[in-house]
Coordinates of C-alpha atoms in Angstrom, one line a residue:
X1 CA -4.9 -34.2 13.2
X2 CA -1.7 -33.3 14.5
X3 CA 0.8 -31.4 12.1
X4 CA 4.1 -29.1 12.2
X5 CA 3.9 -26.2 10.0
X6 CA 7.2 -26.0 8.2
X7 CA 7.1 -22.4 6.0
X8 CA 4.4 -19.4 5.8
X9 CA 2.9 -19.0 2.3
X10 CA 2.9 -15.2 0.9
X11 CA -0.4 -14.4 2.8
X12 CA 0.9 -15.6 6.1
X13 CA -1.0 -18.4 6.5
X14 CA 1.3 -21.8 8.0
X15 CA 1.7 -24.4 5.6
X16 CA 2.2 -28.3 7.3
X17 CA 2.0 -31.6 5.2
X18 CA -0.7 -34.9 5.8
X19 CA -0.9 -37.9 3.7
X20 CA 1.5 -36.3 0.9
X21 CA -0.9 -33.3 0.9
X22 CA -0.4 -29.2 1.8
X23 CA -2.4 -27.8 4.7
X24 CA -2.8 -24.2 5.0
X25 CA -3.6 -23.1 8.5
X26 CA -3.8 -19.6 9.6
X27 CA -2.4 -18.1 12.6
X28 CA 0.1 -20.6 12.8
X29 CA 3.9 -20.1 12.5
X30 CA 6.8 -21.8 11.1
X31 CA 8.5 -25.1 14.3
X32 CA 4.8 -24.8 15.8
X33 CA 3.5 -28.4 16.3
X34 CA -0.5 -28.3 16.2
X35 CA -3.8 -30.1 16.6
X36 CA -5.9 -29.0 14.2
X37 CA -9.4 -29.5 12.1
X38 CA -9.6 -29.6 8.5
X39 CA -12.6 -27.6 7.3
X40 CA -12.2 -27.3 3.9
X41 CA -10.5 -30.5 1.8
X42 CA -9.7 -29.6 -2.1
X43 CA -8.2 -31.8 -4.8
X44 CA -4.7 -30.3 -4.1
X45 CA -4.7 -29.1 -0.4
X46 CA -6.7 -28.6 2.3
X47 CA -7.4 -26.1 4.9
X48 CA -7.2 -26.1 8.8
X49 CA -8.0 -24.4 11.6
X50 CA -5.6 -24.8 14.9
X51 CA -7.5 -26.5 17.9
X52 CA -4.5 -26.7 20.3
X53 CA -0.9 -25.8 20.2
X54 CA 0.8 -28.8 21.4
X55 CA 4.3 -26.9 21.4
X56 CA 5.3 -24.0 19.8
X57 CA 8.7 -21.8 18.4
X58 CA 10.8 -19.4 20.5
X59 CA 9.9 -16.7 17.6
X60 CA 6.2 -17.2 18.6
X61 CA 4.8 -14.0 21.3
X62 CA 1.7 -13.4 22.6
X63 CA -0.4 -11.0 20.4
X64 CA -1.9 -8.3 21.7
X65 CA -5.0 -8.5 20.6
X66 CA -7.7 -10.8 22.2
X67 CA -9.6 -11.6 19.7
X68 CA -6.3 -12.4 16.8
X69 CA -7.0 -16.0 16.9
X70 CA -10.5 -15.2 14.7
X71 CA -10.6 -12.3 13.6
X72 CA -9.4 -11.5 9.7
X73 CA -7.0 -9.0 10.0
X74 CA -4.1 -9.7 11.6
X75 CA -2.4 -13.0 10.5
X76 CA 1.0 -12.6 11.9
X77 CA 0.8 -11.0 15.3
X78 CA 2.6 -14.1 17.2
X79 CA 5.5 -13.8 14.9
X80 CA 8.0 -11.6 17.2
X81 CA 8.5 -8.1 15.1
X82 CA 12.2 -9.1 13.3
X83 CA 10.8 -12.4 12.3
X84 CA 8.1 -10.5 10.5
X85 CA 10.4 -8.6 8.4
X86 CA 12.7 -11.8 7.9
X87 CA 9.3 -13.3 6.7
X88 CA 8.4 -10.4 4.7
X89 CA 11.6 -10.1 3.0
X90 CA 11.7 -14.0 2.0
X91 CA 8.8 -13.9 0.9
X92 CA 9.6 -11.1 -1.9
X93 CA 13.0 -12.8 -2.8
X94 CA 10.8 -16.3 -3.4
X95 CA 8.5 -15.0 -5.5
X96 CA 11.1 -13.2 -7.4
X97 CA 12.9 -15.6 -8.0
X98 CA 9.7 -18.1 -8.9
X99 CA 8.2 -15.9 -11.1
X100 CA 10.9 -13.1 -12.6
X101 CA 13.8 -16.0 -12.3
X102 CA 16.1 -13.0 -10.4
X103 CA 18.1 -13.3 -7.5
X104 CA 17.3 -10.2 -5.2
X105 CA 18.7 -9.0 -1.3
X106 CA 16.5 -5.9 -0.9
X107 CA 16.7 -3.7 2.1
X108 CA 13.3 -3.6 4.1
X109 CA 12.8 -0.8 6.2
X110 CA 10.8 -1.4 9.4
X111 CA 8.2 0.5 11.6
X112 CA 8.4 2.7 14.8
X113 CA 4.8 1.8 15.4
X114 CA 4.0 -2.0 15.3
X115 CA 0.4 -1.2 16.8
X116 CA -1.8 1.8 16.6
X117 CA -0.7 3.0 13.0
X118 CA -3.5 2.7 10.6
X119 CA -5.3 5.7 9.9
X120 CA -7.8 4.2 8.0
X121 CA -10.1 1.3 9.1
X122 CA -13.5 -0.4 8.3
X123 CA -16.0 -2.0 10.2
X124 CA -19.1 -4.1 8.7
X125 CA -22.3 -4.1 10.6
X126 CA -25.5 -7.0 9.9
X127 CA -27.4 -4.8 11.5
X128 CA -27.1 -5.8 15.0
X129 CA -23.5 -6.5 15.6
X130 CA -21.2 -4.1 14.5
X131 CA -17.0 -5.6 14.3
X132 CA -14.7 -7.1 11.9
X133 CA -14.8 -10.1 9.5
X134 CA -13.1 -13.4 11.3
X135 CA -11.3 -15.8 9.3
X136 CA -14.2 -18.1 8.4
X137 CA -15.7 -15.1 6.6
X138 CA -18.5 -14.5 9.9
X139 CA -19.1 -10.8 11.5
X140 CA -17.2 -10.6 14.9
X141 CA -18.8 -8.1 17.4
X142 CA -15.3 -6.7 19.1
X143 CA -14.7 -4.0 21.6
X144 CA -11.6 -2.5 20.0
X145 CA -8.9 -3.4 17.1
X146 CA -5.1 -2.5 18.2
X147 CA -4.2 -1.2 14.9
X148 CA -5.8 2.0 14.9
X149 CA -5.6 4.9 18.2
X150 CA -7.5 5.2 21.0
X151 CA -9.5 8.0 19.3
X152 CA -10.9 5.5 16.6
X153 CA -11.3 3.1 19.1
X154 CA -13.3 5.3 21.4
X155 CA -15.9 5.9 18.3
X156 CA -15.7 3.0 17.4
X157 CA -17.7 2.1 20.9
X158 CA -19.9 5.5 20.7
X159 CA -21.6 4.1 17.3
X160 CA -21.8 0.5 18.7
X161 CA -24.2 2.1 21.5
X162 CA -26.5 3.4 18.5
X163 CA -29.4 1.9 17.0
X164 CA -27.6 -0.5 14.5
X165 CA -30.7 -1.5 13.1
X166 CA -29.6 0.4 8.9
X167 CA -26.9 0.0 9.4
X168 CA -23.8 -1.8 7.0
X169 CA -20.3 -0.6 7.2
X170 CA -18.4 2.7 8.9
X171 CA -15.2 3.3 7.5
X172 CA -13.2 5.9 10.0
X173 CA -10.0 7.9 8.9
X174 CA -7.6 9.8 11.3
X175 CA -6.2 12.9 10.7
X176 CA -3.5 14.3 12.4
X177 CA -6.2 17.2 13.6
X178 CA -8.9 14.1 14.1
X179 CA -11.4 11.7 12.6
X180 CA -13.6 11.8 9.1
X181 CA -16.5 9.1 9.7
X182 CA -18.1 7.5 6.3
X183 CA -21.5 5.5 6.8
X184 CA -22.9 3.1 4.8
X185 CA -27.0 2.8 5.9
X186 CA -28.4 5.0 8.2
X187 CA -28.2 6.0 11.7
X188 CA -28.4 8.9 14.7
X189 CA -25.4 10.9 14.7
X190 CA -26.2 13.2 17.2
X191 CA -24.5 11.8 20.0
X192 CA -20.6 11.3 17.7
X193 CA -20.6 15.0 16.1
X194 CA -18.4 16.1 18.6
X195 CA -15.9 13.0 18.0
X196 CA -15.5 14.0 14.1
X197 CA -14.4 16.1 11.9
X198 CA -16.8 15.4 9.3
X199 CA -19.6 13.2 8.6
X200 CA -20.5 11.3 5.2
X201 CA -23.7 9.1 5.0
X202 CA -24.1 7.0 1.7
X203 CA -21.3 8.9 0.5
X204 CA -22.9 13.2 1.1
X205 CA -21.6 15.3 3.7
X206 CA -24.0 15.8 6.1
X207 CA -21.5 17.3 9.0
X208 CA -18.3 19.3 8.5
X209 CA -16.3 20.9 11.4
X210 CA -13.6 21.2 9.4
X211 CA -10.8 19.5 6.8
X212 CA -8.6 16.9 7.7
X213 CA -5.2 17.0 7.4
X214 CA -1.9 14.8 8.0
X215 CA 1.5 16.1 7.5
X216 CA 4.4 14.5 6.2
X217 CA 7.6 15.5 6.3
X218 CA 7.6 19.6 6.2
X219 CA 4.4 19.2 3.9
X220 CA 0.5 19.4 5.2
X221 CA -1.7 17.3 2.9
X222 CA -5.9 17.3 2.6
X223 CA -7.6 14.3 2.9
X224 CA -10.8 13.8 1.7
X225 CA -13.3 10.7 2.8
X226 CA -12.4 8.8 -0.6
X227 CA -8.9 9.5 -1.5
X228 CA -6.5 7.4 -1.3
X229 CA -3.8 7.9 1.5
X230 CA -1.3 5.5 3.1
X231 CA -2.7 3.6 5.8
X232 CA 0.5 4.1 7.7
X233 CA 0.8 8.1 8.5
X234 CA 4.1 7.2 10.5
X235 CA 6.2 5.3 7.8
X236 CA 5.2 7.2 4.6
X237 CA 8.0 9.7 4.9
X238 CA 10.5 6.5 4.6
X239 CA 8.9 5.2 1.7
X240 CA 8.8 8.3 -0.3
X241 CA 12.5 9.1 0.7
X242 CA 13.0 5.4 -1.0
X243 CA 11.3 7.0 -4.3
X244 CA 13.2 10.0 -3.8
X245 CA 16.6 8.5 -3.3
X246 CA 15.7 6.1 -6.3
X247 CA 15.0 9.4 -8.9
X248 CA 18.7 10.9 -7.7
X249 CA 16.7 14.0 -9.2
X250 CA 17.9 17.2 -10.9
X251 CA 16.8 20.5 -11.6
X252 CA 15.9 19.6 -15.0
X253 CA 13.9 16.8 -14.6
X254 CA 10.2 16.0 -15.5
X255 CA 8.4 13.8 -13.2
X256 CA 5.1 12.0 -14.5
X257 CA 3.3 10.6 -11.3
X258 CA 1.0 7.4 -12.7
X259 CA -2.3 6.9 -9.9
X260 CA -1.5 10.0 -7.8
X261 CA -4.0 9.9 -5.0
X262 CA -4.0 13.4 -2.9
X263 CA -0.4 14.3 -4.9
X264 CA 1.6 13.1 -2.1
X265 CA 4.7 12.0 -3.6
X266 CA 4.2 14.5 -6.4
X267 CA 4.4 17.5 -4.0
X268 CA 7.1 15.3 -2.1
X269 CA 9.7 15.5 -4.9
X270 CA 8.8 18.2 -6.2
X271 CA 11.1 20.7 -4.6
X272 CA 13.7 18.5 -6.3
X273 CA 12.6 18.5 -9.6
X274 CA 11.7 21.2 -13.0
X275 CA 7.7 20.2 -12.9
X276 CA 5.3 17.1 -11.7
X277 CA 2.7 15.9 -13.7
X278 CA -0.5 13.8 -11.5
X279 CA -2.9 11.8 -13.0
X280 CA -5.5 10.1 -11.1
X281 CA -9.2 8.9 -11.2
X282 CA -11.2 10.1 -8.1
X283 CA -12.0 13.5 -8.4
X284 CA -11.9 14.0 -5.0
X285 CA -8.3 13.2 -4.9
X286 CA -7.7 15.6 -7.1
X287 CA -9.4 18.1 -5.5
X288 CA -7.3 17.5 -2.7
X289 CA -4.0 17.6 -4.2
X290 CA -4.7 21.0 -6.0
X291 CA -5.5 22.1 -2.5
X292 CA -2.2 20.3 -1.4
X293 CA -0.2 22.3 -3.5
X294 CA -1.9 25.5 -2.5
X295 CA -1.4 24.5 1.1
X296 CA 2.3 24.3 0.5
X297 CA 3.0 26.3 -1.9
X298 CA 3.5 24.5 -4.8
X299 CA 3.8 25.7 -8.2
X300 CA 5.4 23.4 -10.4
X301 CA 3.2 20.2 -9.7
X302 CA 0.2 20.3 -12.0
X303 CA -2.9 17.3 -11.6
X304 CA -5.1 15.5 -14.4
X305 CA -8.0 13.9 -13.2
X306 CA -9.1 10.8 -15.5
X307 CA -8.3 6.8 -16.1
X308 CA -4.8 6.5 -16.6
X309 CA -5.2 4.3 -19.1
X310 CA -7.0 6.5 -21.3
X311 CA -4.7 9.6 -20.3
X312 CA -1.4 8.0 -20.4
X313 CA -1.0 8.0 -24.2
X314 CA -0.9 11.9 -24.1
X315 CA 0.4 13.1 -21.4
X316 CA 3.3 10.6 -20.3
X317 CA 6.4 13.2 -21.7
X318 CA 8.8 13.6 -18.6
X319 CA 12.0 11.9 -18.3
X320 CA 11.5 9.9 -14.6
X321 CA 8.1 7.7 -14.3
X322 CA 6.3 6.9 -11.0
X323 CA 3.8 4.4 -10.6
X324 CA 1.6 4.2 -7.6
X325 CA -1.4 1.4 -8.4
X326 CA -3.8 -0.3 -6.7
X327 CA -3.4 -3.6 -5.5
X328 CA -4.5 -4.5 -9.2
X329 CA -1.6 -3.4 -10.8
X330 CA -0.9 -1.8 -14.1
X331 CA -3.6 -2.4 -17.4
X332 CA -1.7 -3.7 -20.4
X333 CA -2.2 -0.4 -22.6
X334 CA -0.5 1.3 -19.9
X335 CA 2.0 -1.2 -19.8
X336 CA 2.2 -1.1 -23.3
X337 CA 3.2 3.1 -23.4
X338 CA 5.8 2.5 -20.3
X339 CA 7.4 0.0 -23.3
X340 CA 7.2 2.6 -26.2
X341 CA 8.3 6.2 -24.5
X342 CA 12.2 6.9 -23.7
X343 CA 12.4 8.0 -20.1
X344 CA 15.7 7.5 -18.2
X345 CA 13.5 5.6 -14.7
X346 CA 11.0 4.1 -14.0
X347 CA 9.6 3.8 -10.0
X348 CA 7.3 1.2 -9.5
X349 CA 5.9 1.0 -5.8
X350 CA 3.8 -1.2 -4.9
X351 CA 1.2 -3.3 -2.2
X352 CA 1.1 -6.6 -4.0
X353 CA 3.7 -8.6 -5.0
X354 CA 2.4 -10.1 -7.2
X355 CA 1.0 -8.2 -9.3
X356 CA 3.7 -6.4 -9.5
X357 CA 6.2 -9.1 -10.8
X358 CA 3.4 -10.0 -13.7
X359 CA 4.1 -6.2 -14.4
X360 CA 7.4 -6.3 -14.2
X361 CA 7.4 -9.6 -16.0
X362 CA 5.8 -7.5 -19.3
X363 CA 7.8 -4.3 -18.7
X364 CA 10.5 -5.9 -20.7
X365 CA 12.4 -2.8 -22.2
X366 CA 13.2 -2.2 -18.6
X367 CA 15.8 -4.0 -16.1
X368 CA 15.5 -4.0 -12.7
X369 CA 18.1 -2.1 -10.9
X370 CA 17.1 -1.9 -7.1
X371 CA 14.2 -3.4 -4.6
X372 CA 14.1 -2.0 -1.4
X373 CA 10.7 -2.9 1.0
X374 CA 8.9 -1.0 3.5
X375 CA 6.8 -2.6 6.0
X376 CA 3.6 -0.1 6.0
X377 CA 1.4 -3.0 7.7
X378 CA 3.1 -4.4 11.1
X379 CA 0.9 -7.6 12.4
X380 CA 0.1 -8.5 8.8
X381 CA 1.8 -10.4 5.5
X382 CA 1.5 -7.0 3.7
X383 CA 4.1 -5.2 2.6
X384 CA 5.0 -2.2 0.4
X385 CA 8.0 -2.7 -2.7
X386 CA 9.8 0.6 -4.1
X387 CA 11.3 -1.0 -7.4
X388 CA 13.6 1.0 -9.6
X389 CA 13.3 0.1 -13.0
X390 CA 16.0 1.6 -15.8
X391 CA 15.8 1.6 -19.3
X392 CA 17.5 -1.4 -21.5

């Protein structure tokens, strides 16, 4: 079947018409003409997968990845880099204005490093092959992934060579003084100790060297095999300077920081502000960010470690809000107290879009007042939204 994909939807996959019908087919971009196979067929659309491009864009590039056309991660490497962030921008301003009925030109911010900037990546293992997950949902056995350093990459290979045989997922995180390795199953670590920092196996230390750390800005943070940290070490200066430049902070002001991982943007601002208040789940995280603001010394940022929706009755009593969720958003109760307490902002960043305009759709004693975006994840459809949010 041979098709023209005419837009990207918001998870970067092309979108062509047949017979009166949508087709989604990843890894194709908008003015590519294809060949392709339908492999699923539903009431309403259908899905492809390319076969041959008959003739293709100027925006289109080679990706540098070999194995991009299968693999799972990367859906947008053939889009050349300022096409991305065209595509990335649009597709916040559509669903804006589809689902919040708001006109919006934000800013987006780019990324020095459009390869070899995660610091965090996971690989799944069936017990012989060890790669990524491809696009039809099947275990790819791959010899490196361009989104993460050398370093990762070379143990990455190093555990391949092992007996795979317990083995299910490794999850490796770089630090600026090198790599924390977490591994689901079992296997011989003797031969990697050197190439880590630390080890975990079904989630207990069994190895330690030393901490990990990453600094950002003029502040050294602890990172800890389950906290949560931006996958992009080299751009999360330029989206906390968004937060910061959205709180136009004073001496007097009281920050509450909603979801605060390690207490990176509450030790970022905090030289700004009166006092920081962090609330977060993992109790590693908050381990960490006490030691963060040791490490830094810090003494007007204190941490809470529990469910924010259970905390955030009590304890929300500053004048400036940030919220930092997970891609699933903000509960209802929490919601619900943003709605009832008088604070002069709220900052809403996020990683999904759209969860965060079915928030913003219910946070509706607030008016939006800026958007700007920051592309965290080159090669990909993701992309991170600071949103400042003001009081009615």
């Amino acid at each position: 079947m041979e098709v023209k994909i005419i837009d990207l939807d918001h998870r970067g996959n092309g979108i062509a018409r047949k017979d009166n019908k949508i087709v989604f087919i990843p890894k194709s971009i908008t003015g590519d003409l294809v060949d392709i196979d339908i492999v699923k067929s539903h009431k309403k659309y259908d899905e492809g997968r390319i076969r041959k491009i008959i003739s293709f864009t100027n925006d289109r590039i080679e990706s540098l990845c070999p194995y991009y056309e299968s693999c799972g991660g990367c859906n947008i490497s053939t889009l050349n880099y300022n096409k991305q962030l065209e595509y990335k921008k649009n597709k916040i301003v559509n669903i804006f204005k589809r689902y919040l009925d708001i006109d919006i030109n934000p800013e987006i911010i780019g990324s020095d490093n459009r390869y070899g900037y995660r610091n965090k990546i996971t690989f799944k293992c069936d017990g012989e092959k060890l790669g990524m997950i491809s696009i039809d949902n099947d275990l790819m056995d791959i010899d490196r992934c361009e989104l993460v350093s050398d370093s990762v990459n070379n143990l990455y290979r190093a555990i391949r060579g092992e007996n795979l045989s317990k083995l299910e997922k490794i999850i490796i995180k770089e630090c600026d003084n090198g790599l924390i390795l977490s591994i689901d199953g079992n296997m011989n670590i003797d031969n990697i100790k050197d190439m880590c920092l630390s080890i975990y196996i079904n989630g207990d230390c069994v190895y330690k060297m030393e901490d990990g750390y990453i600094n950002i800005g003029d502040l050294k943070y602890r990172v800890s095999m389950d906290s949560f940290f931006q996958v992009n070490s080299m751009n999360i200066s330029r989206l906390y300077d968004v937060v910061t430049k959205y709180g136009e902070f004073k001496d007097s002001d009281k920050v509450i920081d909603l979801y605060c991982g390690v207490g990176s943007i509450s030790l970022y601002v905090s030289k700004y502000v009166n006092s920081v208040l962090g609330i977060e789940i993992i109790p590693d995280a908050i381990v960490d960010a006490e030691e963060n603001a040791k490490l830094n010394d810090i003494h007007n940022v204190d941490f809470i470690c529990g469910d924010v929706s259970k905390l955030v009755d009590d304890n929300v009593s500053g004048n400036i809000v940030i919220v930092d969720p997970p891609r699933i958003g903000l509960d209802n109760h929490t919601i619900e107290i943003l709605n009832s307490i008088d604070v002069d902002k709220l900052i809403y960043v996020s990683c999904d879009p759209m969860t965060l305009v079915r928030d913003l759709k219910k946070l509706d004693n607030y008016k939006i007042k800026d958007i700007t975006l920051v592309d965290m994840f080159p090669q990909t459809h993701h992309v991170e939204s600071v949103v400042l949010l003001n009081r009615k």
